[in-house]
Amino acid sequence: MNPEPKSPSLLWILIFGRNLWFTLVRAASLALVAFIVFRFILIPAQITGGSMEPTYHDGSINFINQLAYQRHEPRRGDVVGVRFAPRSPLSLNSAMLLKRIVGLPGELIGFQNGRVTINGKALDEPYVKLPSDWARHPVQLGPDDYFVVGDNRSMPIENHTFGIAKRERIMGKTLL
Amino acid sequence: MKILFRLFAVIAVAALGWWLWTVLFPNDETVIKKRLNRVAALMTFDSKEGGIAMAANVSELIGLFEVEVEIEIDTPEFQRESLVGRDMIRNAALAARQNYSPLEVKLLDQNVVIAPEGTNATVHLTGQVRQPGKRDLWVQELKFMLRKVDGKWLIRRVETVRTLT
């Protein structure tokens, strides 16, 4: 008489499932989907610095949606990721700027009393909560240029990284 | 099952062989990236670094640059900083160790383009400098230009690329 095969223990079933092969296939599929999503669609980002306060806090987590501009171009008010050097999808560590678009191609952008002016007119900016006295002469944007700046205008203007970003450098829009 | 096992074994051996080939005979792009990672490692230091180690690390660091190297980068404190020659780099590296201990340097997203003749290369990358536990001191896009001298890739010029103009 052949001995009956032993059924797997409860612990084995909890860890590996009833069929190890199916479990491995499911795990590999999940890993592949996660790799595709977080490498090519949603870039996880940890925010460092205070240039986007109080909208985004130093140390908070967000995602950059790289598919946000598949159907339309970046819009005024969008908070976007602006890349430095071209990013490799396989790179485990990258850096980018997180800024808000305030100027669109072709516009004349300046600063007066801490507020953005577009073609000489002040822009309504409800996201700027902290007092500011920034002033800067207007600059003309080219057909491929977007003007980006952080929401924290209370820091000295010379300590804040802002300016004209080419369209190709805009990676995507924040998800949260 | 046996056939599947043999197929996996062949693939594993092929992968191992390919990996060994890339380790023993790396291409120029791999060599350049390795040297740039070594630059970042040598520019990284902590308070435990002793005098002898510091001297050795700085000496190795400047050996990765050409004698008449030119560096023009934007810094938070001094706007555009220009360094010419290995001596100035040595002095800057020693001054950084006195003023900013510890310091962590990374050179991320290295995009290497090698000229057709094979002796010049350009690398666009993102430089990140921070003190552990504190906010980023400095993040910038940089352009490195390298030249192959006596079989070794040496850095001949480094300049800032303005991400936002």
Short mmCIF file of C-alpha atoms in Angstrom, two decimals:
data_model
loop_
_atom_site.label_atom_id
_atom_site.label_comp_id
_atom_site.label_asym_id
_atom_site.label_seq_id
_atom_site.Cartn_x
_atom_site.Cartn_y
_atom_site.Cartn_z
CA MET A 1 0.00 0.00 0.00
CA ASN A 2 1.28 3.44 -0.89
CA PRO A 3 1.39 5.92 1.98
CA GLU A 4 -0.98 8.85 1.55
CA PRO A 5 0.77 12.16 0.77
CA LYS A 6 0.84 14.49 3.74
CA SER A 7 -1.21 17.67 3.38
CA PRO A 8 0.80 20.84 3.94
CA SER A 9 0.70 22.46 7.36
CA LEU A 10 -1.39 25.54 8.02
CA LEU A 11 1.76 27.64 8.35
CA TRP A 12 3.00 26.45 4.95
CA ILE A 13 -0.38 27.28 3.38
CA LEU A 14 -0.39 30.74 4.97
CA ILE A 15 3.09 31.54 3.64
CA PHE A 16 3.24 29.75 0.28
CA GLY A 17 -0.44 29.00 -0.53
CA ARG A 18 -1.83 25.62 -1.56
CA ASN A 19 0.14 25.62 -4.82
CA LEU A 20 3.71 26.94 -4.61
CA TRP A 21 3.99 27.36 -8.39
CA PHE A 22 0.89 29.58 -8.58
CA THR A 23 2.10 31.59 -5.61
CA LEU A 24 5.46 32.21 -7.31
CA VAL A 25 3.74 33.23 -10.55
CA ARG A 26 1.45 35.63 -8.67
CA ALA A 27 4.39 37.13 -6.74
CA ALA A 28 6.40 37.59 -9.94
CA SER A 29 3.41 39.21 -11.68
CA LEU A 30 2.88 41.57 -8.75
CA ALA A 31 6.55 42.53 -8.75
CA LEU A 32 6.46 43.18 -12.49
CA VAL A 33 3.33 45.36 -12.25
CA ALA A 34 4.83 47.31 -9.33
CA PHE A 35 8.05 47.81 -11.28
CA ILE A 36 6.19 49.12 -14.35
CA VAL A 37 3.89 51.39 -12.34
CA PHE A 38 6.54 52.93 -10.08
CA ARG A 39 9.24 53.23 -12.72
CA PHE A 40 7.30 54.45 -15.74
CA ILE A 41 3.98 55.85 -14.51
CA LEU A 42 4.07 57.08 -10.92
CA ILE A 43 7.45 58.19 -9.57
CA PRO A 44 7.53 58.09 -5.76
CA ALA A 45 9.05 61.26 -4.37
CA GLN A 46 10.09 62.46 -0.96
CA ILE A 47 9.99 66.22 -0.69
CA THR A 48 13.12 67.86 0.67
CA GLY A 49 13.24 71.54 1.50
CA GLY A 50 10.70 74.24 2.22
CA SER A 51 10.23 75.95 -1.13
CA MET A 52 6.70 74.54 -1.54
CA GLU A 53 5.50 75.31 2.00
CA PRO A 54 2.76 75.36 3.14
CA THR A 55 1.33 73.31 0.24
CA TYR A 56 3.86 70.49 0.60
CA HIS A 57 5.93 69.98 3.72
CA ASP A 58 9.54 69.01 4.03
CA GLY A 59 9.79 65.22 4.36
CA SER A 60 6.30 64.46 2.98
CA ILE A 61 5.72 61.80 0.29
CA ASN A 62 4.09 62.28 -3.09
CA PHE A 63 3.99 60.76 -6.58
CA ILE A 64 4.75 62.32 -9.94
CA ASN A 65 2.26 61.14 -12.55
CA GLN A 66 4.17 60.83 -15.82
CA LEU A 67 0.97 60.22 -17.79
CA ALA A 68 -0.70 63.48 -16.66
CA TYR A 69 0.17 65.29 -19.90
CA GLN A 70 -0.73 62.61 -22.43
CA ARG A 71 -3.89 64.41 -23.53
CA HIS A 72 -3.11 68.04 -22.78
CA GLU A 73 -0.15 70.30 -22.09
CA PRO A 74 0.83 71.51 -18.59
CA ARG A 75 -1.56 74.09 -17.16
CA ARG A 76 -1.13 77.10 -14.96
CA GLY A 77 -1.34 76.13 -11.28
CA ASP A 78 -0.10 72.57 -11.82
CA VAL A 79 2.57 71.40 -9.38
CA VAL A 80 5.09 69.51 -11.47
CA GLY A 81 8.34 67.62 -11.22
CA VAL A 82 11.17 69.26 -13.19
CA ARG A 83 14.08 66.96 -13.90
CA PHE A 84 17.75 67.75 -13.69
CA ALA A 85 19.80 65.31 -15.81
CA PRO A 86 17.74 62.82 -17.89
CA ARG A 87 16.51 60.12 -15.56
CA SER A 88 17.02 56.44 -16.25
CA PRO A 89 13.90 54.32 -15.52
CA LEU A 90 16.21 51.79 -13.87
CA SER A 91 17.71 54.40 -11.55
CA LEU A 92 16.90 53.77 -7.90
CA ASN A 93 17.73 57.29 -6.82
CA SER A 94 17.00 60.53 -8.66
CA ALA A 95 16.46 64.16 -7.80
CA MET A 96 14.07 66.66 -9.33
CA LEU A 97 12.57 70.04 -8.54
CA LEU A 98 8.98 70.30 -7.35
CA LYS A 99 7.52 73.63 -8.47
CA ARG A 100 4.26 75.22 -9.52
CA ILE A 101 3.64 76.43 -13.07
CA VAL A 102 2.70 80.10 -13.04
CA GLY A 103 3.61 81.11 -16.59
CA LEU A 104 2.70 79.52 -19.92
CA PRO A 105 4.51 79.72 -23.28
CA GLY A 106 4.51 83.17 -24.85
CA GLU A 107 3.65 85.12 -21.69
CA LEU A 108 5.55 87.94 -19.99
CA ILE A 109 6.17 86.89 -16.37
CA GLY A 110 7.37 89.09 -13.52
CA PHE A 111 7.06 89.55 -9.77
CA GLN A 112 5.62 92.51 -7.89
CA ASN A 113 5.01 92.65 -4.13
CA GLY A 114 5.54 88.89 -3.95
CA ARG A 115 2.88 88.07 -6.57
CA VAL A 116 3.30 86.87 -10.11
CA THR A 117 2.34 89.26 -12.91
CA ILE A 118 1.30 87.96 -16.29
CA ASN A 119 1.62 90.47 -19.10
CA GLY A 120 1.57 93.20 -16.45
CA LYS A 121 -1.49 91.96 -14.52
CA ALA A 122 -1.28 90.38 -11.07
CA LEU A 123 -2.20 86.70 -10.86
CA ASP A 124 -4.59 85.51 -8.15
CA GLU A 125 -2.55 82.98 -6.13
CA PRO A 126 -4.58 81.49 -3.25
CA TYR A 127 -1.83 78.93 -2.58
CA VAL A 128 0.64 81.65 -1.51
CA LYS A 129 -0.12 81.93 2.20
CA LEU A 130 3.08 83.46 3.57
CA PRO A 131 3.97 87.16 3.19
CA SER A 132 6.42 88.14 0.47
CA ASP A 133 8.05 91.20 -1.04
CA TRP A 134 9.58 89.65 -4.13
CA ALA A 135 10.11 91.93 -7.09
CA ARG A 136 11.59 91.00 -10.45
CA HIS A 137 11.55 92.43 -13.96
CA PRO A 138 9.33 90.55 -16.42
CA VAL A 139 10.83 87.87 -18.65
CA GLN A 140 9.41 86.75 -22.00
CA LEU A 141 8.66 83.05 -22.30
CA GLY A 142 9.43 81.22 -25.53
CA PRO A 143 7.13 78.73 -27.30
CA ASP A 144 8.55 75.85 -25.27
CA ASP A 145 8.98 77.64 -21.93
CA TYR A 146 7.08 77.37 -18.65
CA PHE A 147 7.75 79.58 -15.65
CA VAL A 148 7.92 77.59 -12.42
CA VAL A 149 8.25 78.78 -8.84
CA GLY A 150 7.65 77.45 -5.33
CA ASP A 151 4.75 78.54 -3.11
CA ASN A 152 7.00 79.69 -0.28
CA ARG A 153 7.71 83.30 -1.19
CA SER A 154 8.61 84.30 2.37
CA MET A 155 12.16 83.03 1.86
CA PRO A 156 14.67 85.47 0.31
CA ILE A 157 14.32 85.47 -3.47
CA GLU A 158 18.01 84.70 -3.97
CA ASN A 159 17.66 81.47 -1.91
CA HIS A 160 14.75 80.19 -3.97
CA THR A 161 15.28 78.14 -7.14
CA PHE A 162 12.78 79.24 -9.77
CA GLY A 163 12.67 80.31 -13.39
CA ILE A 164 12.06 79.08 -16.93
CA ALA A 165 11.79 75.34 -17.50
CA LYS A 166 11.76 73.81 -20.96
CA ARG A 167 8.77 71.57 -21.69
CA GLU A 168 11.01 68.50 -22.10
CA ARG A 169 12.16 68.85 -18.48
CA ILE A 170 8.65 68.64 -17.03
CA MET A 171 8.32 65.00 -15.93
CA GLY A 172 4.70 65.05 -14.79
CA LYS A 173 2.22 66.37 -12.27
CA THR A 174 1.95 65.62 -8.56
CA LEU A 175 -0.69 63.04 -7.75
CA LEU A 176 -1.52 64.13 -4.17
CA MET B 1 10.64 18.76 -15.79
CA LYS B 2 14.19 17.65 -16.60
CA ILE B 3 14.15 19.69 -19.82
CA LEU B 4 12.90 22.74 -17.91
CA PHE B 5 15.63 22.33 -15.32
CA ARG B 6 18.29 22.02 -18.03
CA LEU B 7 16.91 25.10 -19.77
CA PHE B 8 17.14 27.10 -16.52
CA ALA B 9 20.67 25.80 -15.98
CA VAL B 10 21.76 26.88 -19.48
CA ILE B 11 20.23 30.34 -18.99
CA ALA B 12 21.90 30.68 -15.57
CA VAL B 13 25.31 29.70 -16.98
CA ALA B 14 24.89 32.11 -19.92
CA ALA B 15 23.92 34.94 -17.56
CA LEU B 16 26.89 34.19 -15.32
CA GLY B 17 29.20 34.14 -18.32
CA TRP B 18 27.87 37.47 -19.59
CA TRP B 19 28.26 39.00 -16.14
CA LEU B 20 31.86 37.74 -15.86
CA TRP B 21 32.60 39.22 -19.31
CA THR B 22 31.28 42.65 -18.28
CA VAL B 23 33.35 42.52 -15.08
CA LEU B 24 36.60 41.42 -16.75
CA PHE B 25 36.19 43.50 -19.93
CA PRO B 26 34.04 46.53 -19.01
CA ASN B 27 33.12 48.96 -21.77
CA ASP B 28 34.09 52.62 -21.63
CA GLU B 29 30.69 53.71 -20.33
CA THR B 30 30.97 51.33 -17.37
CA VAL B 31 34.51 52.48 -16.63
CA ILE B 32 33.48 56.15 -16.70
CA LYS B 33 30.53 55.57 -14.39
CA LYS B 34 32.77 53.67 -12.00
CA ARG B 35 35.25 56.55 -11.92
CA LEU B 36 32.50 59.10 -11.32
CA ASN B 37 31.11 56.99 -8.48
CA ARG B 38 34.64 56.88 -7.07
CA VAL B 39 34.77 60.72 -7.26
CA ALA B 40 31.55 60.88 -5.26
CA ALA B 41 32.86 58.35 -2.73
CA LEU B 42 36.11 60.28 -2.26
CA MET B 43 34.25 63.56 -1.83
CA THR B 44 32.10 61.94 0.88
CA PHE B 45 33.56 62.02 4.37
CA ASP B 46 32.66 61.99 8.03
CA SER B 47 34.19 63.24 11.25
CA LYS B 48 35.93 59.89 11.86
CA GLU B 49 38.21 60.39 8.86
CA GLY B 50 41.74 60.60 10.22
CA GLY B 51 44.54 62.79 8.90
CA ILE B 52 46.27 60.02 6.97
CA ALA B 53 43.02 58.77 5.43
CA MET B 54 42.08 62.32 4.50
CA ALA B 55 45.41 62.91 2.77
CA ALA B 56 45.16 59.60 0.92
CA ASN B 57 41.56 60.23 -0.19
CA VAL B 58 42.26 63.76 -1.39
CA SER B 59 45.36 62.54 -3.21
CA GLU B 60 43.37 59.81 -4.96
CA LEU B 61 40.59 62.30 -5.75
CA ILE B 62 42.80 64.78 -7.56
CA GLY B 63 44.37 61.91 -9.51
CA LEU B 64 41.00 61.42 -11.22
CA PHE B 65 41.25 64.88 -12.80
CA GLU B 66 43.50 66.16 -15.56
CA VAL B 67 46.37 68.38 -14.45
CA GLU B 68 44.81 71.46 -16.05
CA VAL B 69 41.22 70.61 -15.16
CA GLU B 70 38.66 73.45 -15.19
CA ILE B 71 35.68 73.50 -12.85
CA GLU B 72 32.97 76.16 -13.13
CA ILE B 73 29.95 75.50 -10.94
CA ASP B 74 27.26 77.51 -9.19
CA THR B 75 27.41 77.25 -5.41
CA PRO B 76 24.91 78.51 -2.81
CA GLU B 77 27.51 80.72 -1.12
CA PHE B 78 29.77 81.97 -3.86
CA GLN B 79 27.54 82.01 -6.95
CA ARG B 80 29.88 80.90 -9.74
CA GLU B 81 32.94 79.11 -8.38
CA SER B 82 35.92 78.60 -10.68
CA LEU B 83 38.74 76.17 -10.00
CA VAL B 84 41.63 75.54 -12.37
CA GLY B 85 44.16 72.80 -11.85
CA ARG B 86 44.62 70.01 -9.38
CA ASP B 87 46.09 72.22 -6.64
CA MET B 88 42.95 74.31 -6.40
CA ILE B 89 40.83 71.15 -6.21
CA ARG B 90 43.05 69.80 -3.44
CA ASN B 91 42.65 73.04 -1.47
CA ALA B 92 38.88 73.05 -2.01
CA ALA B 93 38.58 69.40 -0.91
CA LEU B 94 40.59 70.09 2.26
CA ALA B 95 38.57 73.24 3.01
CA ALA B 96 35.31 71.32 2.57
CA ARG B 97 36.50 68.73 5.09
CA GLN B 98 37.19 71.49 7.62
CA ASN B 99 33.90 73.34 7.15
CA TYR B 100 31.30 70.66 6.39
CA SER B 101 31.96 67.46 8.33
CA PRO B 102 30.21 65.07 7.66
CA LEU B 103 29.30 65.41 4.00
CA GLU B 104 27.62 63.04 1.57
CA VAL B 105 28.08 63.45 -2.17
CA LYS B 106 26.19 61.57 -4.87
CA LEU B 107 26.40 61.79 -8.64
CA LEU B 108 23.03 60.52 -9.90
CA ASP B 109 21.46 59.79 -13.27
CA GLN B 110 24.73 59.56 -15.18
CA ASN B 111 24.15 59.87 -18.94
CA VAL B 112 27.36 59.01 -20.77
CA VAL B 113 28.01 59.93 -24.40
CA ILE B 114 31.30 58.81 -25.88
CA ALA B 115 32.59 60.63 -28.94
CA PRO B 116 32.99 58.55 -32.11
CA GLU B 117 36.80 58.60 -31.91
CA GLY B 118 36.55 57.02 -28.45
CA THR B 119 38.87 59.35 -26.51
CA ASN B 120 36.45 62.03 -25.36
CA ALA B 121 33.26 61.66 -23.38
CA THR B 122 30.54 63.89 -21.98
CA VAL B 123 28.43 62.99 -18.98
CA HIS B 124 25.28 64.78 -17.88
CA LEU B 125 24.36 63.99 -14.30
CA THR B 126 22.72 65.34 -11.17
CA GLY B 127 25.05 66.28 -8.33
CA GLN B 128 23.65 66.06 -4.82
CA VAL B 129 25.51 67.21 -1.72
CA ARG B 130 24.00 66.90 1.74
CA GLN B 131 24.88 66.70 5.37
CA PRO B 132 23.27 63.55 6.83
CA GLY B 133 20.19 64.46 8.84
CA LYS B 134 19.90 67.91 7.28
CA ARG B 135 18.24 69.33 4.18
CA ASP B 136 19.98 69.18 0.83
CA LEU B 137 22.82 71.68 0.71
CA TRP B 138 23.08 71.66 -3.04
CA VAL B 139 21.44 69.83 -5.93
CA GLN B 140 22.46 70.68 -9.45
CA GLU B 141 22.75 69.37 -12.96
CA LEU B 142 26.37 69.07 -14.01
CA LYS B 143 28.21 68.39 -17.24
CA PHE B 144 31.47 66.46 -16.98
CA MET B 145 33.89 66.28 -19.88
CA LEU B 146 36.44 63.48 -19.80
CA ARG B 147 39.41 62.54 -21.92
CA LYS B 148 41.20 59.22 -22.24
CA VAL B 149 44.84 59.75 -21.35
CA ASP B 150 47.21 56.75 -21.44
CA GLY B 151 44.24 54.42 -21.23
CA LYS B 152 42.64 56.20 -18.23
CA TRP B 153 39.57 58.40 -18.32
CA LEU B 154 40.38 61.71 -16.60
CA ILE B 155 38.01 64.59 -15.93
CA ARG B 156 39.06 67.68 -17.84
CA ARG B 157 36.12 70.01 -17.24
CA VAL B 158 33.06 70.27 -15.00
CA GLU B 159 30.37 72.90 -15.42
CA THR B 160 26.92 73.67 -14.12
CA VAL B 161 23.96 73.21 -16.44
CA ARG B 162 21.19 75.60 -15.44
CA THR B 163 18.00 73.56 -15.03
CA LEU B 164 15.89 76.72 -14.71
CA THR B 165 17.04 79.80 -16.63
#
